[in-house]
XYZ file of C-alpha atoms in Angstrom:
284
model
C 0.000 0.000 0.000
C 1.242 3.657 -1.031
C 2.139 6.094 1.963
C -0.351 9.460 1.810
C 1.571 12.308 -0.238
C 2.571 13.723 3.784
C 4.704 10.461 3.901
C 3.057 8.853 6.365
C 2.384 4.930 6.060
C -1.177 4.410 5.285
C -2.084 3.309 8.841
C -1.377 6.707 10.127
C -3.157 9.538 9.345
C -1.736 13.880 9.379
C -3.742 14.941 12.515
C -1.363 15.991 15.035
C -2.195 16.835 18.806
C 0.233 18.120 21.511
C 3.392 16.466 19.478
C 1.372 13.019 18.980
C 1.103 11.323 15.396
C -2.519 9.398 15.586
C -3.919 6.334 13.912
C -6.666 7.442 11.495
C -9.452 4.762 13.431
C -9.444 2.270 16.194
C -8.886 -0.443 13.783
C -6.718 -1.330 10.652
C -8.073 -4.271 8.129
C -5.081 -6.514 7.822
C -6.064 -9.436 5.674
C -8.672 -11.214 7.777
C -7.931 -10.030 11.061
C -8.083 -5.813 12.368
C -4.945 -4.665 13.753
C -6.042 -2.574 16.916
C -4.484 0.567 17.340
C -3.721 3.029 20.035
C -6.517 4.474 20.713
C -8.011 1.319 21.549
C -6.009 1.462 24.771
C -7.851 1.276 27.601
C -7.743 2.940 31.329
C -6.683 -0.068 33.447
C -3.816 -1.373 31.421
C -1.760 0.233 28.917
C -1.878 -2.934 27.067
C -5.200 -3.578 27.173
C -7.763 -2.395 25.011
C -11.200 -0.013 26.212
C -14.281 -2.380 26.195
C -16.035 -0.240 23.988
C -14.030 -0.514 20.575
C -13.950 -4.218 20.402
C -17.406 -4.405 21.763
C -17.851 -2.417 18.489
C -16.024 -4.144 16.150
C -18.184 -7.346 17.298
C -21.530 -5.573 16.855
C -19.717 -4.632 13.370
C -19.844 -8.197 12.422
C -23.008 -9.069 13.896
C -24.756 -6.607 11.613
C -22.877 -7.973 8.875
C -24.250 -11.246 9.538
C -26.519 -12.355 6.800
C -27.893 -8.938 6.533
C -31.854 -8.364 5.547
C -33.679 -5.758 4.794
C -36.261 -3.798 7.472
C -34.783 -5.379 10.763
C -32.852 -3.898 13.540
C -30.676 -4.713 16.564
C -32.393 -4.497 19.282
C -30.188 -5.906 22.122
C -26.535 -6.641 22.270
C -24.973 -8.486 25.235
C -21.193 -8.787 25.013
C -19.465 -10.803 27.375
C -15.942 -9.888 28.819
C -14.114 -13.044 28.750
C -10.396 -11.930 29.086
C -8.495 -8.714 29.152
C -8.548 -7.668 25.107
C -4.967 -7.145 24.207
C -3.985 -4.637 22.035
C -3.179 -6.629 18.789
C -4.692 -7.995 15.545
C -7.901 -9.609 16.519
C -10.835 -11.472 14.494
C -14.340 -11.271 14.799
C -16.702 -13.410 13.664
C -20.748 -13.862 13.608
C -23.247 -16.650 12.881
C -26.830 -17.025 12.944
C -28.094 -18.895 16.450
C -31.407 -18.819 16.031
C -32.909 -18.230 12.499
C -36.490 -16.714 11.951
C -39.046 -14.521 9.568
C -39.392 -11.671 12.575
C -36.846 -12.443 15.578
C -33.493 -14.057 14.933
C -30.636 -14.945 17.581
C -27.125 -14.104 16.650
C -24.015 -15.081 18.278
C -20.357 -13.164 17.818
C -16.970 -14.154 18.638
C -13.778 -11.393 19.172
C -10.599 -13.724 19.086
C -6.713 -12.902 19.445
C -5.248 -13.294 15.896
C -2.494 -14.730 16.865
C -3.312 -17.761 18.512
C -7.341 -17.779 18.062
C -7.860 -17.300 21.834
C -11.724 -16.115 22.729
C -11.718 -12.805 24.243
C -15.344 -11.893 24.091
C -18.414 -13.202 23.210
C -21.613 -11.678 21.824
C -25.572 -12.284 21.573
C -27.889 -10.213 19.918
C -31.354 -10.044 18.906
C -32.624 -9.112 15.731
C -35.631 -8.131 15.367
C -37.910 -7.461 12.206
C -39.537 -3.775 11.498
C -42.887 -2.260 9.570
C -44.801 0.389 9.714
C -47.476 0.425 12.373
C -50.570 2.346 12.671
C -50.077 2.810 16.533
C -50.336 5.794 18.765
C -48.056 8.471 19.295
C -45.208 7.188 21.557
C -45.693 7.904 25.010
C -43.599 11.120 26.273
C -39.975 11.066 27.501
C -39.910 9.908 31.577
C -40.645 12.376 33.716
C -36.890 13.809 34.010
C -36.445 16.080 31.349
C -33.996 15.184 28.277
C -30.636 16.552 29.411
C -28.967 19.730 27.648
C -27.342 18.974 24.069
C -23.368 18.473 23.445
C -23.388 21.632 22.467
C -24.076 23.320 26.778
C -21.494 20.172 27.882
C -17.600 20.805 28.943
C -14.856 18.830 28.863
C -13.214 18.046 31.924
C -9.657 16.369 32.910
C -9.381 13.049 32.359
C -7.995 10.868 35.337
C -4.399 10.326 35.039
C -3.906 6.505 33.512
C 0.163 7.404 32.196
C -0.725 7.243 28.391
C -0.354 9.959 26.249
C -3.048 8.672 23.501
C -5.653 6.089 23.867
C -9.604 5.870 24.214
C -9.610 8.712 26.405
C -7.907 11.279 23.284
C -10.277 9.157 20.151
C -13.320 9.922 21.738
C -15.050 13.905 22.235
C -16.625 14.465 25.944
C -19.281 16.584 26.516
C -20.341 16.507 30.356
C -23.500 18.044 31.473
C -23.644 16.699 34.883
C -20.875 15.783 36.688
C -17.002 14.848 35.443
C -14.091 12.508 35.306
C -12.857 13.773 38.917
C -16.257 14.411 40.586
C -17.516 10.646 41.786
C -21.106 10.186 41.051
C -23.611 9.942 38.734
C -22.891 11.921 35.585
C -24.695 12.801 32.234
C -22.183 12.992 29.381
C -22.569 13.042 25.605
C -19.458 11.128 23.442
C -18.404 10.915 19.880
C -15.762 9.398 17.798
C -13.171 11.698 17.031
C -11.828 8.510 14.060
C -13.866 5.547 12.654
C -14.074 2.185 13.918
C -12.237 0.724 11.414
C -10.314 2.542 8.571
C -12.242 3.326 5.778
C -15.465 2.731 6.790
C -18.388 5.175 8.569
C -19.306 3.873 11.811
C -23.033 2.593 11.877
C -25.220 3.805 14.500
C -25.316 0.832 16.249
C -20.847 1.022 16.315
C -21.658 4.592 17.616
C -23.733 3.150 21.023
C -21.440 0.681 21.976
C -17.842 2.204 21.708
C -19.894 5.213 23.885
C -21.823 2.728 26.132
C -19.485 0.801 27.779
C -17.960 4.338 29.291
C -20.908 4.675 31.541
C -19.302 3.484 34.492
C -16.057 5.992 33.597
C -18.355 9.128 33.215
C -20.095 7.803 36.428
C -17.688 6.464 38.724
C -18.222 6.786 42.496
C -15.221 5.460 43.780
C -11.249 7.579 43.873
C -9.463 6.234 40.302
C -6.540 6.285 42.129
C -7.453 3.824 44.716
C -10.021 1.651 43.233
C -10.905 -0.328 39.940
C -14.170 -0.905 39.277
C -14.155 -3.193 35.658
C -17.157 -4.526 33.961
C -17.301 -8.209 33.112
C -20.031 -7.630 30.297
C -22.147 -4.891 28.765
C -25.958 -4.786 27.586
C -27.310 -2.434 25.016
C -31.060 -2.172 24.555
C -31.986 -0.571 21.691
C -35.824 0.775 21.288
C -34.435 2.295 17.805
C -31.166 3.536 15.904
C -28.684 6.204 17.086
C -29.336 9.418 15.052
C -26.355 12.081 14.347
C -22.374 11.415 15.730
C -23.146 12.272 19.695
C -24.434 9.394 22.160
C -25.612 10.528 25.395
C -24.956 8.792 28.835
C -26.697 9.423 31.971
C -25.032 6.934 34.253
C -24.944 5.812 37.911
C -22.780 3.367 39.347
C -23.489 1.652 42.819
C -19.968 0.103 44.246
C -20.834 -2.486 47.375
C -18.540 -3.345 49.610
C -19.157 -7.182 48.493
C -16.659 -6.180 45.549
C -19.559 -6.095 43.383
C -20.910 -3.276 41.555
C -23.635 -2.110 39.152
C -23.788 0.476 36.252
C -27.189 1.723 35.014
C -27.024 3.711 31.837
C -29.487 5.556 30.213
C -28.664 6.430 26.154
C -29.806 8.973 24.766
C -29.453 10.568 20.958
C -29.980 14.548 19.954
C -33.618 13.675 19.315
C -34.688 11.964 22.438
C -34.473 8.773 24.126
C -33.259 5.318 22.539
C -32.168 2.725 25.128
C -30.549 1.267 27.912
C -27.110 -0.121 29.126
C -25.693 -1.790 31.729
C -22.807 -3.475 33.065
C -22.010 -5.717 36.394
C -18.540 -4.429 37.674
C -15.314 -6.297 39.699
C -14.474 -3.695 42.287
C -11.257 -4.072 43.722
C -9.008 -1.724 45.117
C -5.504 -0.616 43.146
């Protein structure tokens, strides 16, 4: 493959923050595997990939998965089954549970490598029409929170990497922050694609975002705690709209060592599901 006329190998693209050289997306095709890249990298482990962009590239092949017309994905559950290095990886999907309106899919992350299972994925697909039903009922009583546009951006907690998840992604909080433990409303976007050369899907949008709700909401000192989810649920009523995802997130730590995020998603135009994840809390 040529370099880009800057010089630059073609994994790499010109953007340029504080000194840094960045990969263009999360992921690089290489052959049948995707090559993860920094910004992949995670808070606990500089090794160690964020949740959310494998959790991503799984949906990815999920909805590539004997696609049809008029259906959606209405729930994903991915299942944490190691630490998710930060290397080539392949991801694979099959068809669980064929049918005409609801079908069961299952998904597979593996290390390239070696072919090592990392995560696993179920999902339900569901078929759509057009119903002559009532106008929706309105939004919970809460009120929607304020747009990306009213949100700051706070510090992120220290984690001794210059690039990773924490520089890919845009934070907008409108409640809370990084440093300030508690619940937290926050609105995210991809700064690069998923993987290189392709526009992120709305459903790739929700869960590199969703599995941050229990970063934007954590209740317990970074520095003295982790608190790392095993697994992450996305309900989906309907499809992301627009680049931002919003997050209005609590997490309840118990001193068992086990702990509990509840997230509430949100898009520019209103509600559009639910995630959650059961969290390992440990101290550092």
């Amino acid at each position: 493959m040529a370099a880009d006329r800057r010089g630059d190998p073609p994994e790499r693209h010109v953007c340029r923050r504080r000194g840094l050289t960045l990969s263009r997306a999360f992921f690089i095709p290489d052959g049948l595997a995707f090559a993860a890249t920094e910004l992949t990298r995670g808070p606990w482990d500089p090794g160690s990939q964020h949740a959310g962009p494998p959790a991503a590239l799984l949906a990815r092949a999920i909805e590539r998965c004997e696609p049809r017309g008029a259906a959606q994905v209405a729930r994903v559950t991915v299942e944490i089954l190691r630490p998710v290095p930060i290397a080539p990886l392949k991801a694979t999907a099959s068809v669980l549970r064929p049918g005409r309106s609801v079908e069961l899919l299952e998904g597979s992350l593996t290390l390239a490598s070696d072919g090592s299972e990392l995560m696993r994925a179920t999902a339900w697909r569901l078929r759509t029409t057009e119903l002559d039903l009532p106008a929706p009922p309105a939004e919970p009583s809460d009120p929607p929170p304020p747009g990306p546009e009213r949100g700051e951006s706070p510090p992120f907690f220290p984690t001794g990497a210059d690039v990773g998840y924490h520089t890919a992604m845009d934070y907008r909080f409108v409640r809370g922050a990084f440093l300030e433990p508690g619940p937290a409303t926050a609105w995210l976007r991809m700064r690069q694609p998923l993987v290189a050369g392709e526009e992120p899907t709305p459903l790739q949008r929700v869960m590199v975002a969703a599995d941050s709700g229990n970063g934007v909401s954590a209740a317990l000192d970074w520095r003295r705690f982790a608190f790392i989810n095993t697994d992450l649920t996305v309900h989906l009523a309907r499809p992301a709209a627009g680049e931002w995802v919003g997050l209005d997130a609590v997490t309840t730590p118990l001193p068992s060592g086990v702990g509990l995020t509840d997230t509430a998603l949100w898009d520019e135009g209103g509600r559009i599901g639910r995630a959650a994840q059961t969290l390992l809390v440990a101290p550092r």
